[in-house]
Amino acid sequence: MDYFVILLLQIGSAIASLVLLSIGLAVIFGMMRVINLAHGEFLMLGGYAAITAYNHGVNLWLAMMLVAPLTVGIFGAVVERLVIRHLYGRLIDTMLATWGLSLAMIGFVTVVFGNTVSGISAPLGSLSIGAYRTGAYEIFLIGIAALLLVVGWLVLRFTRHGLISRGTMQNPAMAAALGTNPSAVYAATFAVGSALSGLAGGLLAPLSGVVPTIGSAYIAKAFITVISGGAAILSGTAIASTLLGAINTLATFAFTSVLGEVALLVAAVVLLRLLPQGITGRFFRRAL
Amino acid sequence: MSVTPLLQTRGLTMRFGGVVAVDHVDFTLQERELRCVIGPNGAGKSTFFKCLTGQLRPSEGEILFRGEPVAGKGSHAIARMGVGIKTQVPNVFDGLCARDNVWIAAAKVMADRAAERRTDEAMARVGIGAIAHRLVGQLAHGQRQLVELAMVIAPEPDLILLDEPTAGTTDEEVDRLVDLIGELNRSHALVVVEHDMQFIRRIARTVTVFHQGAVLIEGDVAAILTNEQVRDVYLGKQAA
Amino acid sequence: MKAGRLALASNLAVLAAGLAVLFGLPAFAETYLIINSTIFAAFSILALSLALIWGYAGILCFGQAAFFGLGGYTYAVAAINMGETTLPALIAVLLPALFAGLLGYFMFWGRISDVYLGVITLTVSLIFYRFVNQTAGEQWNIGDAPLGGFNGIPSTPILNWPGRPGDQLAPEDIFALSVSLLLVLYLGCKFLLGTRFGRIIVAIRENETRAELLGYDVRLYKLAIFMMGGAMAGLSGLLFANSVFVSPTMFSLPVSGQIIIWIIIGGLGTLIGPVIGCIFMQILTNWLGTLSQVKGFGWIDPNLVLGVLLVIFVLLVPRGLTGLTIDFWSWLKGLASPAPTDTATARERTDP
C-alpha cells in the first residue's frame, strides 16, 4: 500500500516536472506559434538567478519564485524586441534564431559562472510514508504545477487580459482594428512565457542543480511535451505531461531510469505518428 | 445501352465537424462534356472539387470515374487516372521558372524529350511563351493562373477541373480562355467553376447551381441565368 | 546556354579545387593536419547529406546525427566481429539507409511534415543517444564488440585494403579516400539534381500538393531522397570512426545542431554552401578553442560566438555565404553592365 502511494507520488512528481518544464514553451508556442529553442536556457537562467540571489542572502522562496521569473521575464521581453519580433510567421527561422540564442546563452553563462555545477539543497525536508521516505519538496512542486494550470485557466478564461490575448492570437488584424496593439500583446505574451520558464527553472534548481548545459536536458522533454500536447496551451500541456510522465515513471520503476527516458521518447514518437497535430489537435479542440 | 459517364457522384457529402460543406450531391458528367458550376461563395464548389481530386476524403457517398470508385483515393492516384485541376488559389512551383513548372506536369506522362515538346505546345496554347523563363513566384496573379493552366493541360487529362480561371485576368486573357476552353472541349471534359456571368454565358451549355453545399438546380444556361431562385440565391449581386 | 556553361564552369572549379587538395595537401602537410582534414571531409559529407534532403527536398531533419552515429557504430561492431573491414564498410552505409527507409516510411506515409517531422527526427536521435549511452557492461556486447556505454567503443579497427586484413590504410590513404568520396558525392548530387528525379524532388519541395495533383507519389520520392541522405550520413560516420573514435556523442543533439548551423551559414538550397559552411565553422571553432586558452581571451566562448553568428545569419544573411557571394557578384556585374537580364538571375536561382 505504501509502495503504491510512493509510486503515485513519483508519477505525480514526474508529471509536475513536465508541466513546469513545458508551460513557458506552451504559452509561447500555443499563443504565438513560435518555437523557442532557447527555452532550456531560459530555464537554466532561472536556475542561476535563483541560486545567485540565494547566495547573496535573498530568502530561498523569494529567490525561486520572485527573482527568477522576474529576471527571465525581463530578459525574454528584450529578446522578443530584438530578435523574435522580426521573424513572426517564419517558424523554421525562429527555431534557428532561438537555437543560436541558446548557444549564445550557454556560452555567456559559462564565461560568467564557469562550468561547475552549483546547487542548493531541496527545502522542506522529507516525509515518511510507511516504510518509505520521500522529499516534501516534490509534493510541493506537484501543488505548484496544479496551481499554475488552474491560475492560467482562470486568467485566460475570466480576465480581460486573457481575452485580449486569445483574441489577438486568433486574429491580430481584427484585434488591432478593435483597438488593441498586437505588437504589445506579443511582447507581453513572450515575457509571460519567459517568466514562467524562469519560475520553473528556479523551482527545479534544488532538485537538479544548475550547470550551463542543463538546458539541453530540459529542451527535448519540453519540446516533445508541447508538440504532443497540441495547440491548446493548458489542456494540451496537462494531458501530454500526464501521459508521458506516467509512462516515464512506470518504465523507470520497471526497468532503469534511462529506459524510462527512452520509453517517454518512444511514446512521444508513437503519439505524434497517430496524432500529428498533437493530442488537442484531435481531442478537446476548443479547450484552452 | 447506357454509356458509362466519365464522372459520377452519388450522395457525395463532406462534413467538417458540424458544418456540412457538401450535402448529398448527385452529379453526372459525360465524356467530353462541358459543365459550368456556379453558386455564391461558401456554396461548397471548391470543396466539391477537392473531393473529386482526392484532396479530401468524403464523409459519405460515392465518386465514380468511368465506373470505378475513387472516393478516398490519394490525389496522385486520381490524377493518374486522368484528372487535372486548376485550383482556386494557384498551386504552382514558385521557386521554378514557368517552363519548368509546365515541364514537370508533362514529364509525368511522357519521356523527357517528348515532355519538352509538349511543354512548348502547352505554353503556346495558353500564351505564356514570353514569360517562360520568369520565376513563377514573381509573376502577377493572372500570369500565375495561366502558368497553372498550362500545367493542367500539358498532360492532356480526360477531365479538366477549373476553379475560377478568370480571377485576376485581363479581358484579352479572358477571350483567349474562351477560345482555349472551346478547343479543349473537343477532346476533353471540363468542369468550370466561375463567378463571372459574362464568361459563363460565352462558354456554357449546361449549368449546375450549388447552394449551401447542395445542388439547387441544373439545366440549360439560358434557363438557369434567368431563373428567379438562382437570382435570389445570389442576392441580386449578379445582374443576369 | 549561359546557365549551362555557368554550371559546368562551377563544377570544373570544384573538381579542380578538390583535386588540388587531394594531391597537394599530403605533399606538404604533417599527419596532424592530414587527420584534421580527413575529419573536415567526413563532416562535409555529413553536411552534404542534410543539404540534399533539406535544401532540395525540403525535409528538415533534426536528427541526422542518428544516421551518423549508426554508421560509426555499425562499422565498428561489424569490423571487430568480422576481422576484415570491407564488408563492414558496406554495411555501415546500408544500415543507416535502411533505418532511414523505416523511419521515412513511418513519417511520410503518415503525412508528417515540417515541425512535427523535426520533432520526431530529433526524438529518434535522442533515443539512440540515451540508449547507447547506458550500454556499459558485458550484457550489451554485440558478438565480440563491447558497446561501451558513454565511453564508446575502445579500439575501432582502421579500414584495411580490401581482401588484406592485416594491411591497414595509413592516415594519408584515409584522407585520400575521404576527399575522393566527398568529390564524387558532391558531383554525384549535382548530377542527380539535374535528372528528372532531381527536378521532381525540387518541385515537391516547392509545392507538394501540386506535385501530387499532377500524379506524383511524393511519399516515394521523399523516401528515396531521405534514404540517400541517411546513407551519406552513415558513410560520414564510418569515416569519422576511422579518424576519431566511436562514442554516443555521435548521436547527440549538438551534432544535429551543428549540421544545421553549417547549412545556414553556408547557404540553404545549395550544395557547395553547406560544405563551405562546414569547413569554415570547423576552422572557426578550432581557432576559437585555441584562442580562448590565450590569456585575456578567456571570455571568448565558442558557443557564444557560434550562437551570435547563427542569430545574425538568420536575421540578416538568410541565404548564407553563398547568397552573399551571389549578391555581391550580381552587384559587381550590375556595375559593369547596367541592363540586368531576367534570364540570368532566374537561372542562378534555380541552378543548384
mmCIF file with all atom_site columns, C-alpha atoms in Angstrom, chain A residues 29 33 35 37 82-84 86-87 90-101 103-108 110-111 213 216-217 219-221 223-224 227 230 256 258-259 261-262 264-266 268-270 272-278, chain C residues 54 60 62 103 105-112 114-116 118-124 126-131 133-134 140 253-254 256-258 260-261 264 268 298-311 314-315 318:
data_model
loop_
_atom_site.group_PDB
_atom_site.id
_atom_site.type_symbol
_atom_site.label_atom_id
_atom_site.label_alt_id
_atom_site.label_comp_id
_atom_site.label_asym_id
_atom_site.label_entity_id
_atom_site.label_seq_id
_atom_site.pdbx_PDB_ins_code
_atom_site.Cartn_x
_atom_site.Cartn_y
_atom_site.Cartn_z
_atom_site.occupancy
_atom_site.B_iso_or_equiv
_atom_site.pdbx_formal_charge
_atom_site.auth_seq_id
_atom_site.auth_comp_id
_atom_site.auth_asym_id
_atom_site.auth_atom_id
_atom_site.pdbx_PDB_model_num
ATOM 1   C CA . PHE A 1 29  ? 4.037  28.143 -28.886 1.00 0.00 ? 29  PHE A CA 1
ATOM 2   C CA . ARG A 1 33  ? 3.283  29.675 -32.923 1.00 0.00 ? 33  ARG A CA 1
ATOM 3   C CA . ILE A 1 35  ? 9.166  27.603 -31.218 1.00 0.00 ? 35  ILE A CA 1
ATOM 4   C CA . LEU A 1 37  ? 14.609 26.511 -28.834 1.00 0.00 ? 37  LEU A CA 1
ATOM 5   C CA . LEU A 1 82  ? 15.457 42.413 -30.577 1.00 0.00 ? 82  LEU A CA 1
ATOM 6   C CA . VAL A 1 83  ? 15.111 39.073 -32.331 1.00 0.00 ? 83  VAL A CA 1
ATOM 7   C CA . ILE A 1 84  ? 11.751 37.301 -32.321 1.00 0.00 ? 84  ILE A CA 1
ATOM 8   C CA . HIS A 1 86  ? 11.417 40.193 -36.912 1.00 0.00 ? 86  HIS A CA 1
ATOM 9   C CA . LEU A 1 87  ? 10.630 36.571 -37.524 1.00 0.00 ? 87  LEU A CA 1
ATOM 10  C CA . ARG A 1 90  ? 8.633  32.189 -40.103 1.00 0.00 ? 90  ARG A CA 1
ATOM 11  C CA . LEU A 1 91  ? 8.540  29.072 -37.996 1.00 0.00 ? 91  LEU A CA 1
ATOM 12  C CA . ILE A 1 92  ? 11.784 27.486 -39.140 1.00 0.00 ? 92  ILE A CA 1
ATOM 13  C CA . ASP A 1 93  ? 13.671 30.764 -38.911 1.00 0.00 ? 93  ASP A CA 1
ATOM 14  C CA . THR A 1 94  ? 12.547 31.348 -35.349 1.00 0.00 ? 94  THR A CA 1
ATOM 15  C CA . MET A 1 95  ? 13.684 27.859 -34.460 1.00 0.00 ? 95  MET A CA 1
ATOM 16  C CA . LEU A 1 96  ? 17.096 28.564 -35.924 1.00 0.00 ? 96  LEU A CA 1
ATOM 17  C CA . ALA A 1 97  ? 17.479 32.010 -34.408 1.00 0.00 ? 97  ALA A CA 1
ATOM 18  C CA . THR A 1 98  ? 16.456 30.766 -30.976 1.00 0.00 ? 98  THR A CA 1
ATOM 19  C CA . TRP A 1 99  ? 18.861 27.885 -31.353 1.00 0.00 ? 99  TRP A CA 1
ATOM 20  C CA . GLY A 1 100 ? 21.584 30.458 -31.902 1.00 0.00 ? 100 GLY A CA 1
ATOM 21  C CA . LEU A 1 101 ? 20.330 32.311 -28.874 1.00 0.00 ? 101 LEU A CA 1
ATOM 22  C CA . LEU A 1 103 ? 24.153 28.581 -27.801 1.00 0.00 ? 103 LEU A CA 1
ATOM 23  C CA . ALA A 1 104 ? 24.973 32.188 -27.032 1.00 0.00 ? 104 ALA A CA 1
ATOM 24  C CA . MET A 1 105 ? 23.350 31.926 -23.621 1.00 0.00 ? 105 MET A CA 1
ATOM 25  C CA . ILE A 1 106 ? 25.247 28.739 -22.794 1.00 0.00 ? 106 ILE A CA 1
ATOM 26  C CA . GLY A 1 107 ? 28.460 30.424 -23.823 1.00 0.00 ? 107 GLY A CA 1
ATOM 27  C CA . PHE A 1 108 ? 27.729 33.546 -21.851 1.00 0.00 ? 108 PHE A CA 1
ATOM 28  C CA . THR A 1 110 ? 29.861 29.505 -18.997 1.00 0.00 ? 110 THR A CA 1
ATOM 29  C CA . VAL A 1 111 ? 32.051 32.576 -19.139 1.00 0.00 ? 111 VAL A CA 1
ATOM 30  C CA . THR A 1 213 ? 24.417 22.878 -20.264 1.00 0.00 ? 213 THR A CA 1
ATOM 31  C CA . SER A 1 216 ? 19.670 20.651 -23.317 1.00 0.00 ? 216 SER A CA 1
ATOM 32  C CA . ALA A 1 217 ? 18.301 18.084 -20.892 1.00 0.00 ? 217 ALA A CA 1
ATOM 33  C CA . ILE A 1 219 ? 14.533 21.354 -24.018 1.00 0.00 ? 219 ILE A CA 1
ATOM 34  C CA . ALA A 1 220 ? 13.963 17.949 -25.514 1.00 0.00 ? 220 ALA A CA 1
ATOM 35  C CA . LYS A 1 221 ? 11.364 16.931 -22.952 1.00 0.00 ? 221 LYS A CA 1
ATOM 36  C CA . PHE A 1 223 ? 9.575  20.427 -26.788 1.00 0.00 ? 223 PHE A CA 1
ATOM 37  C CA . ILE A 1 224 ? 8.212  16.921 -27.031 1.00 0.00 ? 224 ILE A CA 1
ATOM 38  C CA . ILE A 1 227 ? 4.196  19.361 -29.548 1.00 0.00 ? 227 ILE A CA 1
ATOM 39  C CA . GLY A 1 230 ? -1.052 20.237 -29.412 1.00 0.00 ? 230 GLY A CA 1
ATOM 40  C CA . THR A 1 256 ? 16.035 1.653  -15.190 1.00 0.00 ? 256 THR A CA 1
ATOM 41  C CA . VAL A 1 258 ? 17.452 5.572  -18.659 1.00 0.00 ? 258 VAL A CA 1
ATOM 42  C CA . LEU A 1 259 ? 14.984 3.132  -20.122 1.00 0.00 ? 259 LEU A CA 1
ATOM 43  C CA . GLU A 1 261 ? 13.527 8.184  -20.563 1.00 0.00 ? 261 GLU A CA 1
ATOM 44  C CA . VAL A 1 262 ? 13.657 6.042  -23.668 1.00 0.00 ? 262 VAL A CA 1
ATOM 45  C CA . LEU A 1 264 ? 8.967  8.511  -22.807 1.00 0.00 ? 264 LEU A CA 1
ATOM 46  C CA . LEU A 1 265 ? 10.630 9.306  -26.108 1.00 0.00 ? 265 LEU A CA 1
ATOM 47  C CA . VAL A 1 266 ? 9.220  6.269  -27.863 1.00 0.00 ? 266 VAL A CA 1
ATOM 48  C CA . ALA A 1 268 ? 6.063  10.577 -27.905 1.00 0.00 ? 268 ALA A CA 1
ATOM 49  C CA . VAL A 1 269 ? 7.050  9.328  -31.346 1.00 0.00 ? 269 VAL A CA 1
ATOM 50  C CA . VAL A 1 270 ? 4.101  6.941  -31.451 1.00 0.00 ? 270 VAL A CA 1
ATOM 51  C CA . LEU A 1 272 ? 2.876  12.069 -32.875 1.00 0.00 ? 272 LEU A CA 1
ATOM 52  C CA . ARG A 1 273 ? 2.532  9.453  -35.560 1.00 0.00 ? 273 ARG A CA 1
ATOM 53  C CA . LEU A 1 274 ? -1.045 8.722  -34.517 1.00 0.00 ? 274 LEU A CA 1
ATOM 54  C CA . LEU A 1 275 ? -1.996 12.316 -33.787 1.00 0.00 ? 275 LEU A CA 1
ATOM 55  C CA . PRO A 1 276 ? 0.196  14.511 -35.969 1.00 0.00 ? 276 PRO A CA 1
ATOM 56  C CA . GLN A 1 277 ? -1.439 17.669 -34.681 1.00 0.00 ? 277 GLN A CA 1
ATOM 57  C CA . GLY A 1 278 ? -0.874 16.740 -31.077 1.00 0.00 ? 278 GLY A CA 1
ATOM 58  C CA . TRP C 2 54  ? 16.683 19.821 -46.524 1.00 0.00 ? 54  TRP C CA 1
ATOM 59  C CA . LEU C 2 60  ? 14.139 19.425 -42.196 1.00 0.00 ? 60  LEU C CA 1
ATOM 60  C CA . PHE C 2 62  ? 16.677 17.475 -36.788 1.00 0.00 ? 62  PHE C CA 1
ATOM 61  C CA . LEU C 2 103 ? 11.734 5.996  -40.327 1.00 0.00 ? 103 LEU C CA 1
ATOM 62  C CA . TYR C 2 105 ? 8.066  5.183  -44.236 1.00 0.00 ? 105 TYR C CA 1
ATOM 63  C CA . PHE C 2 106 ? 6.765  5.826  -40.742 1.00 0.00 ? 106 PHE C CA 1
ATOM 64  C CA . MET C 2 107 ? 6.796  9.581  -41.262 1.00 0.00 ? 107 MET C CA 1
ATOM 65  C CA . PHE C 2 108 ? 5.958  10.185 -44.909 1.00 0.00 ? 108 PHE C CA 1
ATOM 66  C CA . TRP C 2 109 ? 3.158  7.650  -45.125 1.00 0.00 ? 109 TRP C CA 1
ATOM 67  C CA . GLY C 2 110 ? 1.775  9.307  -42.016 1.00 0.00 ? 110 GLY C CA 1
ATOM 68  C CA . ARG C 2 111 ? 1.886  12.640 -43.808 1.00 0.00 ? 111 ARG C CA 1
ATOM 69  C CA . ILE C 2 112 ? 4.168  14.052 -41.130 1.00 0.00 ? 112 ILE C CA 1
ATOM 70  C CA . ASP C 2 114 ? 7.517  20.422 -41.076 1.00 0.00 ? 114 ASP C CA 1
ATOM 71  C CA . VAL C 2 115 ? 7.799  20.945 -37.348 1.00 0.00 ? 115 VAL C CA 1
ATOM 72  C CA . TYR C 2 116 ? 6.396  17.562 -36.440 1.00 0.00 ? 116 TYR C CA 1
ATOM 73  C CA . GLY C 2 118 ? 11.621 17.874 -36.940 1.00 0.00 ? 118 GLY C CA 1
ATOM 74  C CA . VAL C 2 119 ? 10.411 16.775 -33.520 1.00 0.00 ? 119 VAL C CA 1
ATOM 75  C CA . ILE C 2 120 ? 10.172 13.112 -34.463 1.00 0.00 ? 120 ILE C CA 1
ATOM 76  C CA . THR C 2 121 ? 13.633 13.010 -36.011 1.00 0.00 ? 121 THR C CA 1
ATOM 77  C CA . LEU C 2 122 ? 15.045 14.898 -33.035 1.00 0.00 ? 122 LEU C CA 1
ATOM 78  C CA . THR C 2 123 ? 13.407 12.456 -30.668 1.00 0.00 ? 123 THR C CA 1
ATOM 79  C CA . VAL C 2 124 ? 14.696 9.448  -32.588 1.00 0.00 ? 124 VAL C CA 1
ATOM 80  C CA . LEU C 2 126 ? 17.782 11.313 -28.689 1.00 0.00 ? 126 LEU C CA 1
ATOM 81  C CA . ILE C 2 127 ? 16.501 7.775  -28.212 1.00 0.00 ? 127 ILE C CA 1
ATOM 82  C CA . PHE C 2 128 ? 19.671 6.450  -29.778 1.00 0.00 ? 128 PHE C CA 1
ATOM 83  C CA . TYR C 2 129 ? 21.800 8.741  -27.672 1.00 0.00 ? 129 TYR C CA 1
ATOM 84  C CA . ARG C 2 130 ? 20.165 7.892  -24.369 1.00 0.00 ? 130 ARG C CA 1
ATOM 85  C CA . PHE C 2 131 ? 20.078 4.210  -25.152 1.00 0.00 ? 131 PHE C CA 1
ATOM 86  C CA . ASN C 2 133 ? 24.907 5.967  -23.564 1.00 0.00 ? 133 ASN C CA 1
ATOM 87  C CA . GLN C 2 134 ? 23.941 3.404  -20.984 1.00 0.00 ? 134 GLN C CA 1
ATOM 88  C CA . TRP C 2 140 ? 25.427 -5.091 -24.118 1.00 0.00 ? 140 TRP C CA 1
ATOM 89  C CA . LEU C 2 253 ? 21.793 16.946 -30.199 1.00 0.00 ? 253 LEU C CA 1
ATOM 90  C CA . PRO C 2 254 ? 24.781 19.275 -30.679 1.00 0.00 ? 254 PRO C CA 1
ATOM 91  C CA . SER C 2 256 ? 22.458 17.543 -35.351 1.00 0.00 ? 256 SER C CA 1
ATOM 92  C CA . GLY C 2 257 ? 22.504 21.203 -34.446 1.00 0.00 ? 257 GLY C CA 1
ATOM 93  C CA . GLN C 2 258 ? 25.944 21.793 -35.874 1.00 0.00 ? 258 GLN C CA 1
ATOM 94  C CA . ILE C 2 260 ? 22.031 22.760 -39.394 1.00 0.00 ? 260 ILE C CA 1
ATOM 95  C CA . ILE C 2 261 ? 24.288 25.662 -38.474 1.00 0.00 ? 261 ILE C CA 1
ATOM 96  C CA . ILE C 2 264 ? 22.532 28.159 -42.584 1.00 0.00 ? 264 ILE C CA 1
ATOM 97  C CA . LEU C 2 268 ? 20.423 26.608 -47.695 1.00 0.00 ? 268 LEU C CA 1
ATOM 98  C CA . GLY C 2 298 ? 39.214 33.588 -21.854 1.00 0.00 ? 298 GLY C CA 1
ATOM 99  C CA . TRP C 2 299 ? 35.929 35.338 -22.335 1.00 0.00 ? 299 TRP C CA 1
ATOM 100 C CA . ILE C 2 300 ? 35.652 34.026 -25.875 1.00 0.00 ? 300 ILE C CA 1
ATOM 101 C CA . ASP C 2 301 ? 33.441 31.026 -25.605 1.00 0.00 ? 301 ASP C CA 1
ATOM 102 C CA . PRO C 2 302 ? 32.904 29.008 -28.804 1.00 0.00 ? 302 PRO C CA 1
ATOM 103 C CA . ASN C 2 303 ? 29.211 28.587 -28.014 1.00 0.00 ? 303 ASN C CA 1
ATOM 104 C CA . LEU C 2 304 ? 28.791 32.300 -27.535 1.00 0.00 ? 304 LEU C CA 1
ATOM 105 C CA . VAL C 2 305 ? 30.397 33.123 -30.850 1.00 0.00 ? 305 VAL C CA 1
ATOM 106 C CA . LEU C 2 306 ? 28.548 30.363 -32.727 1.00 0.00 ? 306 LEU C CA 1
ATOM 107 C CA . GLY C 2 307 ? 25.266 31.404 -31.222 1.00 0.00 ? 307 GLY C CA 1
ATOM 108 C CA . VAL C 2 308 ? 25.604 35.060 -32.046 1.00 0.00 ? 308 VAL C CA 1
ATOM 109 C CA . LEU C 2 309 ? 26.789 34.173 -35.539 1.00 0.00 ? 309 LEU C CA 1
ATOM 110 C CA . LEU C 2 310 ? 23.754 31.986 -36.125 1.00 0.00 ? 310 LEU C CA 1
ATOM 111 C CA . VAL C 2 311 ? 21.325 34.642 -34.928 1.00 0.00 ? 311 VAL C CA 1
ATOM 112 C CA . VAL C 2 314 ? 19.202 34.064 -39.669 1.00 0.00 ? 314 VAL C CA 1
ATOM 113 C CA . LEU C 2 315 ? 18.199 37.695 -39.255 1.00 0.00 ? 315 LEU C CA 1
ATOM 114 C CA . PRO C 2 318 ? 19.300 34.381 -44.717 1.00 0.00 ? 318 PRO C CA 1
#
